[in-house]
Amino acid sequence: MSRTLLVLAHPRSDSLSAAVADRTRRLLEADGGSVDLLDLYAEGFDPRMTPVDEPDWKNREKEYSPEVHAHMERMEAADDVIVVFPVWWFAPPAILKGWIDRVWNYGFAYGRSKPRLAGKGILWLPLNGEAGNSALTDALVVQLRSGISEFCGFSHAEVRVLYGTELSGCAEDERETRAKEVFAEAESAVTAFAARTREPAAAPASASA
């Protein structure tokens, strides 16, 4: 049974990002997988780096804060990681950046000859309000896949930007259709990711918008 750490970084539980994360959870569980949902806002994660979690380059065995070690354990327990978040100012939300800063730390995610995250896959699902932007895609791919995932030893890393997710910009009678399109794109990305990293995931029989 596969184990996925599903990370959500959006402050509203009724957001499109939250809906994508929920459908992703149901998709994976319908295929028999186990999902650990890490809702950064709901769990009250503090993204601020403080001295206790600042890397000590002379000691890769440094004991970080209990909160950070708890998150490290959740990452280690997972076979793969899926991260759902909105794109704000061409970048991930501050809470997600802070989670990476504090948890993907020296001695854990990097700084070892054999990375502890080696063998794991990661799928980033950014929701971008614009209809499409190749420059944004290129920048996110470099940052998330090369600058973070591969640097930290993930064996497989993908970035799938979901465009046109600002539903308030759609006519009211078009929002449901657009939401369904976003859900379909997300499910396609998750299914393809699962097929490349483990046994294929199957869509829930009773999936609805």
PDB file of C-alpha atoms in Angstrom:
ATOM      1  CA  MET A   1       0.000   0.000   0.000  1.00  0.00           C
ATOM      2  CA  SER A   2       1.434   3.347  -1.071  1.00  0.00           C
ATOM      3  CA  ARG A   3       1.694   6.161   1.455  1.00  0.00           C
ATOM      4  CA  THR A   4       1.312   9.767   0.296  1.00  0.00           C
ATOM      5  CA  LEU A   5       1.958  12.950   2.226  1.00  0.00           C
ATOM      6  CA  LEU A   6      -0.571  15.381   0.731  1.00  0.00           C
ATOM      7  CA  VAL A   7       0.330  18.978   1.564  1.00  0.00           C
ATOM      8  CA  LEU A   8      -2.217  21.805   1.213  1.00  0.00           C
ATOM      9  CA  ALA A   9      -1.251  25.461   1.508  1.00  0.00           C
ATOM     10  CA  HIS A  10      -4.394  27.593   1.334  1.00  0.00           C
ATOM     11  CA  PRO A  11      -6.110  29.509   4.177  1.00  0.00           C
ATOM     12  CA  ARG A  12      -9.701  28.762   3.074  1.00  0.00           C
ATOM     13  CA  SER A  13     -11.277  25.335   3.363  1.00  0.00           C
ATOM     14  CA  ASP A  14     -13.773  26.267   0.618  1.00  0.00           C
ATOM     15  CA  SER A  15     -11.087  27.235  -1.913  1.00  0.00           C
ATOM     16  CA  LEU A  16     -10.465  25.558  -5.252  1.00  0.00           C
ATOM     17  CA  SER A  17      -7.053  24.503  -3.927  1.00  0.00           C
ATOM     18  CA  ALA A  18      -8.712  22.720  -0.991  1.00  0.00           C
ATOM     19  CA  ALA A  19     -11.157  21.047  -3.373  1.00  0.00           C
ATOM     20  CA  VAL A  20      -8.288  19.813  -5.560  1.00  0.00           C
ATOM     21  CA  ALA A  21      -6.510  18.443  -2.486  1.00  0.00           C
ATOM     22  CA  ASP A  22      -9.677  16.705  -1.283  1.00  0.00           C
ATOM     23  CA  ARG A  23     -10.282  15.073  -4.655  1.00  0.00           C
ATOM     24  CA  THR A  24      -6.639  14.025  -4.795  1.00  0.00           C
ATOM     25  CA  ARG A  25      -6.997  12.371  -1.395  1.00  0.00           C
ATOM     26  CA  ARG A  26     -10.119  10.504  -2.498  1.00  0.00           C
ATOM     27  CA  LEU A  27      -8.460   9.494  -5.764  1.00  0.00           C
ATOM     28  CA  LEU A  28      -5.504   7.925  -3.979  1.00  0.00           C
ATOM     29  CA  GLU A  29      -7.568   6.284  -1.249  1.00  0.00           C
ATOM     30  CA  ALA A  30      -9.918   4.789  -3.857  1.00  0.00           C
ATOM     31  CA  ASP A  31      -6.874   3.040  -5.298  1.00  0.00           C
ATOM     32  CA  GLY A  32      -6.063   1.566  -1.889  1.00  0.00           C
ATOM     33  CA  GLY A  33      -3.424   4.093  -0.927  1.00  0.00           C
ATOM     34  CA  SER A  34      -2.886   5.721   2.460  1.00  0.00           C
ATOM     35  CA  VAL A  35      -2.941   9.534   2.621  1.00  0.00           C
ATOM     36  CA  ASP A  36      -1.570  11.787   5.362  1.00  0.00           C
ATOM     37  CA  LEU A  37      -3.202  15.181   4.758  1.00  0.00           C
ATOM     38  CA  LEU A  38      -0.993  18.008   5.967  1.00  0.00           C
ATOM     39  CA  ASP A  39      -3.088  21.183   5.856  1.00  0.00           C
ATOM     40  CA  LEU A  40      -0.519  23.801   6.834  1.00  0.00           C
ATOM     41  CA  TYR A  41      -3.047  26.496   7.727  1.00  0.00           C
ATOM     42  CA  ALA A  42      -5.493  24.198   9.520  1.00  0.00           C
ATOM     43  CA  GLU A  43      -2.670  22.712  11.590  1.00  0.00           C
ATOM     44  CA  GLY A  44      -1.349  26.169  12.479  1.00  0.00           C
ATOM     45  CA  PHE A  45       2.139  25.650  11.088  1.00  0.00           C
ATOM     46  CA  ASP A  46       4.421  28.597  11.873  1.00  0.00           C
ATOM     47  CA  PRO A  47       6.481  29.394   8.742  1.00  0.00           C
ATOM     48  CA  ARG A  48       8.877  31.736  10.532  1.00  0.00           C
ATOM     49  CA  MET A  49      12.456  30.552  10.817  1.00  0.00           C
ATOM     50  CA  THR A  50      13.783  31.017  14.359  1.00  0.00           C
ATOM     51  CA  PRO A  51      17.284  30.312  15.752  1.00  0.00           C
ATOM     52  CA  VAL A  52      16.294  26.832  16.995  1.00  0.00           C
ATOM     53  CA  ASP A  53      15.598  25.720  13.414  1.00  0.00           C
ATOM     54  CA  GLU A  54      18.378  27.644  11.708  1.00  0.00           C
ATOM     55  CA  PRO A  55      20.896  25.207  10.179  1.00  0.00           C
ATOM     56  CA  ASP A  56      24.180  24.574  11.976  1.00  0.00           C
ATOM     57  CA  TRP A  57      26.627  23.901   9.172  1.00  0.00           C
ATOM     58  CA  LYS A  58      29.085  22.327  11.632  1.00  0.00           C
ATOM     59  CA  ASN A  59      26.512  19.812  12.887  1.00  0.00           C
ATOM     60  CA  ARG A  60      24.260  17.976  10.469  1.00  0.00           C
ATOM     61  CA  GLU A  61      22.845  15.988  13.422  1.00  0.00           C
ATOM     62  CA  LYS A  62      21.458  19.142  15.023  1.00  0.00           C
ATOM     63  CA  GLU A  63      18.226  18.666  16.982  1.00  0.00           C
ATOM     64  CA  TYR A  64      15.673  21.049  15.531  1.00  0.00           C
ATOM     65  CA  SER A  65      12.389  22.021  17.188  1.00  0.00           C
ATOM     66  CA  PRO A  66       9.841  19.295  18.066  1.00  0.00           C
ATOM     67  CA  GLU A  67       7.412  20.716  15.494  1.00  0.00           C
ATOM     68  CA  VAL A  68       9.986  20.428  12.724  1.00  0.00           C
ATOM     69  CA  HIS A  69      11.005  16.892  13.714  1.00  0.00           C
ATOM     70  CA  ALA A  70       7.350  15.834  13.688  1.00  0.00           C
ATOM     71  CA  HIS A  71       7.046  17.068  10.106  1.00  0.00           C
ATOM     72  CA  MET A  72      10.295  15.368   9.142  1.00  0.00           C
ATOM     73  CA  GLU A  73       8.896  12.086  10.424  1.00  0.00           C
ATOM     74  CA  ARG A  74       5.768  12.522   8.322  1.00  0.00           C
ATOM     75  CA  MET A  75       7.902  13.091   5.237  1.00  0.00           C
ATOM     76  CA  GLU A  76      10.069  10.061   5.958  1.00  0.00           C
ATOM     77  CA  ALA A  77       6.998   7.863   6.460  1.00  0.00           C
ATOM     78  CA  ALA A  78       5.644   8.723   3.002  1.00  0.00           C
ATOM     79  CA  ASP A  79       6.479   6.976  -0.254  1.00  0.00           C
ATOM     80  CA  ASP A  80       5.718  10.141  -2.163  1.00  0.00           C
ATOM     81  CA  VAL A  81       4.618  13.737  -1.631  1.00  0.00           C
ATOM     82  CA  ILE A  82       1.972  15.803  -3.436  1.00  0.00           C
ATOM     83  CA  VAL A  83       1.796  19.549  -2.793  1.00  0.00           C
ATOM     84  CA  VAL A  84      -1.265  21.665  -3.704  1.00  0.00           C
ATOM     85  CA  PHE A  85      -1.053  25.442  -3.473  1.00  0.00           C
ATOM     86  CA  PRO A  86      -2.107  28.719  -5.165  1.00  0.00           C
ATOM     87  CA  VAL A  87       0.453  30.780  -7.049  1.00  0.00           C
ATOM     88  CA  TRP A  88       0.730  34.207  -5.439  1.00  0.00           C
ATOM     89  CA  TRP A  89       3.075  36.813  -6.922  1.00  0.00           C
ATOM     90  CA  PHE A  90       4.572  34.151  -9.217  1.00  0.00           C
ATOM     91  CA  ALA A  91       5.591  32.047  -6.214  1.00  0.00           C
ATOM     92  CA  PRO A  92       4.262  29.649  -3.549  1.00  0.00           C
ATOM     93  CA  PRO A  93       2.529  31.145  -0.478  1.00  0.00           C
ATOM     94  CA  ALA A  94       4.773  32.215   2.388  1.00  0.00           C
ATOM     95  CA  ILE A  95       3.512  29.380   4.603  1.00  0.00           C
ATOM     96  CA  LEU A  96       4.692  26.799   2.068  1.00  0.00           C
ATOM     97  CA  LYS A  97       8.050  28.508   1.590  1.00  0.00           C
ATOM     98  CA  GLY A  98       8.445  28.605   5.386  1.00  0.00           C
ATOM     99  CA  TRP A  99       7.577  24.900   5.639  1.00  0.00           C
ATOM    100  CA  ILE A 100      10.351  24.123   3.162  1.00  0.00           C
ATOM    101  CA  ASP A 101      12.776  26.469   4.938  1.00  0.00           C
ATOM    102  CA  ARG A 102      12.171  24.905   8.357  1.00  0.00           C
ATOM    103  CA  VAL A 103      11.453  21.257   7.589  1.00  0.00           C
ATOM    104  CA  TRP A 104      13.559  20.516   4.510  1.00  0.00           C
ATOM    105  CA  ASN A 105      16.559  21.306   6.619  1.00  0.00           C
ATOM    106  CA  TYR A 106      20.283  20.623   6.682  1.00  0.00           C
ATOM    107  CA  GLY A 107      21.070  17.103   7.794  1.00  0.00           C
ATOM    108  CA  PHE A 108      17.595  15.925   6.832  1.00  0.00           C
ATOM    109  CA  ALA A 109      16.702  16.932   3.274  1.00  0.00           C
ATOM    110  CA  TYR A 110      20.243  17.791   2.211  1.00  0.00           C
ATOM    111  CA  GLY A 111      23.798  17.692   3.534  1.00  0.00           C
ATOM    112  CA  ARG A 112      24.258  13.892   3.395  1.00  0.00           C
ATOM    113  CA  SER A 113      25.927  11.656   0.851  1.00  0.00           C
ATOM    114  CA  LYS A 114      22.730   9.555   0.758  1.00  0.00           C
ATOM    115  CA  PRO A 115      19.661  11.826   0.946  1.00  0.00           C
ATOM    116  CA  ARG A 116      16.931  10.633   3.311  1.00  0.00           C
ATOM    117  CA  LEU A 117      14.338  11.511   0.674  1.00  0.00           C
ATOM    118  CA  ALA A 118      15.979   9.365  -1.997  1.00  0.00           C
ATOM    119  CA  GLY A 119      13.584   6.920  -3.629  1.00  0.00           C
ATOM    120  CA  LYS A 120      10.567   9.169  -3.091  1.00  0.00           C
ATOM    121  CA  GLY A 121       8.566  10.988  -5.747  1.00  0.00           C
ATOM    122  CA  ILE A 122       7.026  14.447  -5.501  1.00  0.00           C
ATOM    123  CA  LEU A 123       4.293  16.150  -7.510  1.00  0.00           C
ATOM    124  CA  TRP A 124       3.745  19.888  -7.232  1.00  0.00           C
ATOM    125  CA  LEU A 125       0.259  21.118  -8.212  1.00  0.00           C
ATOM    126  CA  PRO A 126       0.309  24.952  -8.339  1.00  0.00           C
ATOM    127  CA  LEU A 127      -3.029  26.649  -9.127  1.00  0.00           C
ATOM    128  CA  ASN A 128      -2.495  29.758 -11.231  1.00  0.00           C
ATOM    129  CA  GLY A 129      -5.291  32.215 -11.934  1.00  0.00           C
ATOM    130  CA  GLU A 130      -4.016  33.179 -15.386  1.00  0.00           C
ATOM    131  CA  ALA A 131      -4.981  31.254 -18.498  1.00  0.00           C
ATOM    132  CA  GLY A 132      -1.365  30.386 -19.284  1.00  0.00           C
ATOM    133  CA  ASN A 133       2.137  31.774 -18.905  1.00  0.00           C
ATOM    134  CA  SER A 134       5.177  29.908 -20.197  1.00  0.00           C
ATOM    135  CA  ALA A 135       7.597  32.189 -18.314  1.00  0.00           C
ATOM    136  CA  LEU A 136       5.808  31.421 -15.035  1.00  0.00           C
ATOM    137  CA  THR A 137       5.867  27.703 -15.784  1.00  0.00           C
ATOM    138  CA  ASP A 138       9.588  27.785 -16.535  1.00  0.00           C
ATOM    139  CA  ALA A 139      10.330  29.705 -13.331  1.00  0.00           C
ATOM    140  CA  LEU A 140       8.251  27.353 -11.153  1.00  0.00           C
ATOM    141  CA  VAL A 141       9.780  24.255 -12.733  1.00  0.00           C
ATOM    142  CA  VAL A 142      13.305  25.483 -12.092  1.00  0.00           C
ATOM    143  CA  GLN A 143      12.523  26.478  -8.503  1.00  0.00           C
ATOM    144  CA  LEU A 144      10.413  23.488  -7.456  1.00  0.00           C
ATOM    145  CA  ARG A 145      11.923  20.634  -9.421  1.00  0.00           C
ATOM    146  CA  SER A 146      15.570  21.591  -9.820  1.00  0.00           C
ATOM    147  CA  GLY A 147      16.206  24.058  -6.991  1.00  0.00           C
ATOM    148  CA  ILE A 148      14.281  22.179  -4.294  1.00  0.00           C
ATOM    149  CA  SER A 149      13.215  18.605  -5.155  1.00  0.00           C
ATOM    150  CA  GLU A 150      16.273  17.332  -7.003  1.00  0.00           C
ATOM    151  CA  PHE A 151      18.623  19.222  -4.697  1.00  0.00           C
ATOM    152  CA  CYS A 152      17.017  17.415  -1.760  1.00  0.00           C
ATOM    153  CA  GLY A 153      17.380  13.988  -3.339  1.00  0.00           C
ATOM    154  CA  PHE A 154      13.894  13.151  -4.585  1.00  0.00           C
ATOM    155  CA  SER A 155      14.233  10.434  -7.193  1.00  0.00           C
ATOM    156  CA  HIS A 156      11.307  11.716  -9.258  1.00  0.00           C
ATOM    157  CA  ALA A 157       9.896  15.242  -9.358  1.00  0.00           C
ATOM    158  CA  GLU A 158       7.105  16.758 -11.444  1.00  0.00           C
ATOM    159  CA  VAL A 159       5.474  20.183 -11.652  1.00  0.00           C
ATOM    160  CA  ARG A 160       1.997  20.448 -13.223  1.00  0.00           C
ATOM    161  CA  VAL A 161       0.639  24.002 -13.250  1.00  0.00           C
ATOM    162  CA  LEU A 162      -3.170  24.211 -13.286  1.00  0.00           C
ATOM    163  CA  TYR A 163      -4.061  27.378 -15.207  1.00  0.00           C
ATOM    164  CA  GLY A 164      -7.212  29.497 -15.226  1.00  0.00           C
ATOM    165  CA  THR A 165      -8.116  28.788 -11.605  1.00  0.00           C
ATOM    166  CA  GLU A 166      -9.360  32.272 -10.653  1.00  0.00           C
ATOM    167  CA  LEU A 167     -13.049  31.397 -10.858  1.00  0.00           C
ATOM    168  CA  SER A 168     -14.178  34.842  -9.734  1.00  0.00           C
ATOM    169  CA  GLY A 169     -13.021  36.032 -13.146  1.00  0.00           C
ATOM    170  CA  CYS A 170     -15.463  33.673 -14.871  1.00  0.00           C
ATOM    171  CA  ALA A 171     -19.126  34.339 -15.514  1.00  0.00           C
ATOM    172  CA  GLU A 172     -21.164  32.725 -12.754  1.00  0.00           C
ATOM    173  CA  ASP A 173     -22.766  30.201 -15.093  1.00  0.00           C
ATOM    174  CA  GLU A 174     -19.304  29.130 -16.317  1.00  0.00           C
ATOM    175  CA  ARG A 175     -17.646  28.542 -12.940  1.00  0.00           C
ATOM    176  CA  GLU A 176     -18.883  25.005 -12.385  1.00  0.00           C
ATOM    177  CA  THR A 177     -17.695  23.937 -15.839  1.00  0.00           C
ATOM    178  CA  ARG A 178     -14.286  25.515 -15.307  1.00  0.00           C
ATOM    179  CA  ALA A 179     -13.949  23.906 -11.873  1.00  0.00           C
ATOM    180  CA  LYS A 180     -14.668  20.505 -13.416  1.00  0.00           C
ATOM    181  CA  GLU A 181     -11.953  21.146 -15.997  1.00  0.00           C
ATOM    182  CA  VAL A 182      -9.450  22.001 -13.266  1.00  0.00           C
ATOM    183  CA  PHE A 183     -10.405  18.851 -11.330  1.00  0.00           C
ATOM    184  CA  ALA A 184      -9.957  16.740 -14.468  1.00  0.00           C
ATOM    185  CA  GLU A 185      -6.524  18.262 -15.129  1.00  0.00           C
ATOM    186  CA  ALA A 186      -5.448  17.632 -11.538  1.00  0.00           C
ATOM    187  CA  GLU A 187      -6.709  14.038 -11.547  1.00  0.00           C
ATOM    188  CA  SER A 188      -4.915  13.409 -14.840  1.00  0.00           C
ATOM    189  CA  ALA A 189      -1.667  14.732 -13.346  1.00  0.00           C
ATOM    190  CA  VAL A 190      -2.031  12.628 -10.186  1.00  0.00           C
ATOM    191  CA  THR A 191      -2.893   9.479 -12.140  1.00  0.00           C
ATOM    192  CA  ALA A 192       0.071   9.967 -14.487  1.00  0.00           C
ATOM    193  CA  PHE A 193       2.375  10.655 -11.540  1.00  0.00           C
ATOM    194  CA  ALA A 194       1.169   7.498  -9.794  1.00  0.00           C
ATOM    195  CA  ALA A 195       1.715   5.468 -12.953  1.00  0.00           C
ATOM    196  CA  ARG A 196       5.317   6.634 -13.145  1.00  0.00           C
ATOM    197  CA  THR A 197       6.114   6.106  -9.467  1.00  0.00           C
ATOM    198  CA  ARG A 198       3.964   3.119  -8.489  1.00  0.00           C
ATOM    199  CA  GLU A 199       0.827   1.232  -9.565  1.00  0.00           C
ATOM    200  CA  PRO A 200      -1.694   3.466 -11.394  1.00  0.00           C
ATOM    201  CA  ALA A 201      -4.360   5.237  -9.344  1.00  0.00           C
ATOM    202  CA  ALA A 202      -8.022   4.850 -10.340  1.00  0.00           C
ATOM    203  CA  ALA A 203     -10.565   7.676 -10.292  1.00  0.00           C
ATOM    204  CA  PRO A 204     -13.273   7.450  -7.598  1.00  0.00           C
ATOM    205  CA  ALA A 205     -16.450   5.845  -8.944  1.00  0.00           C
ATOM    206  CA  SER A 206     -18.629   8.585  -7.466  1.00  0.00           C
ATOM    207  CA  ALA A 207     -16.468  11.614  -8.256  1.00  0.00           C
ATOM    208  CA  SER A 208     -18.437  14.844  -8.430  1.00  0.00           C
ATOM    209  CA  ALA A 209     -17.710  18.536  -8.785  1.00  0.00           C
TER     210      ALA A 209
END
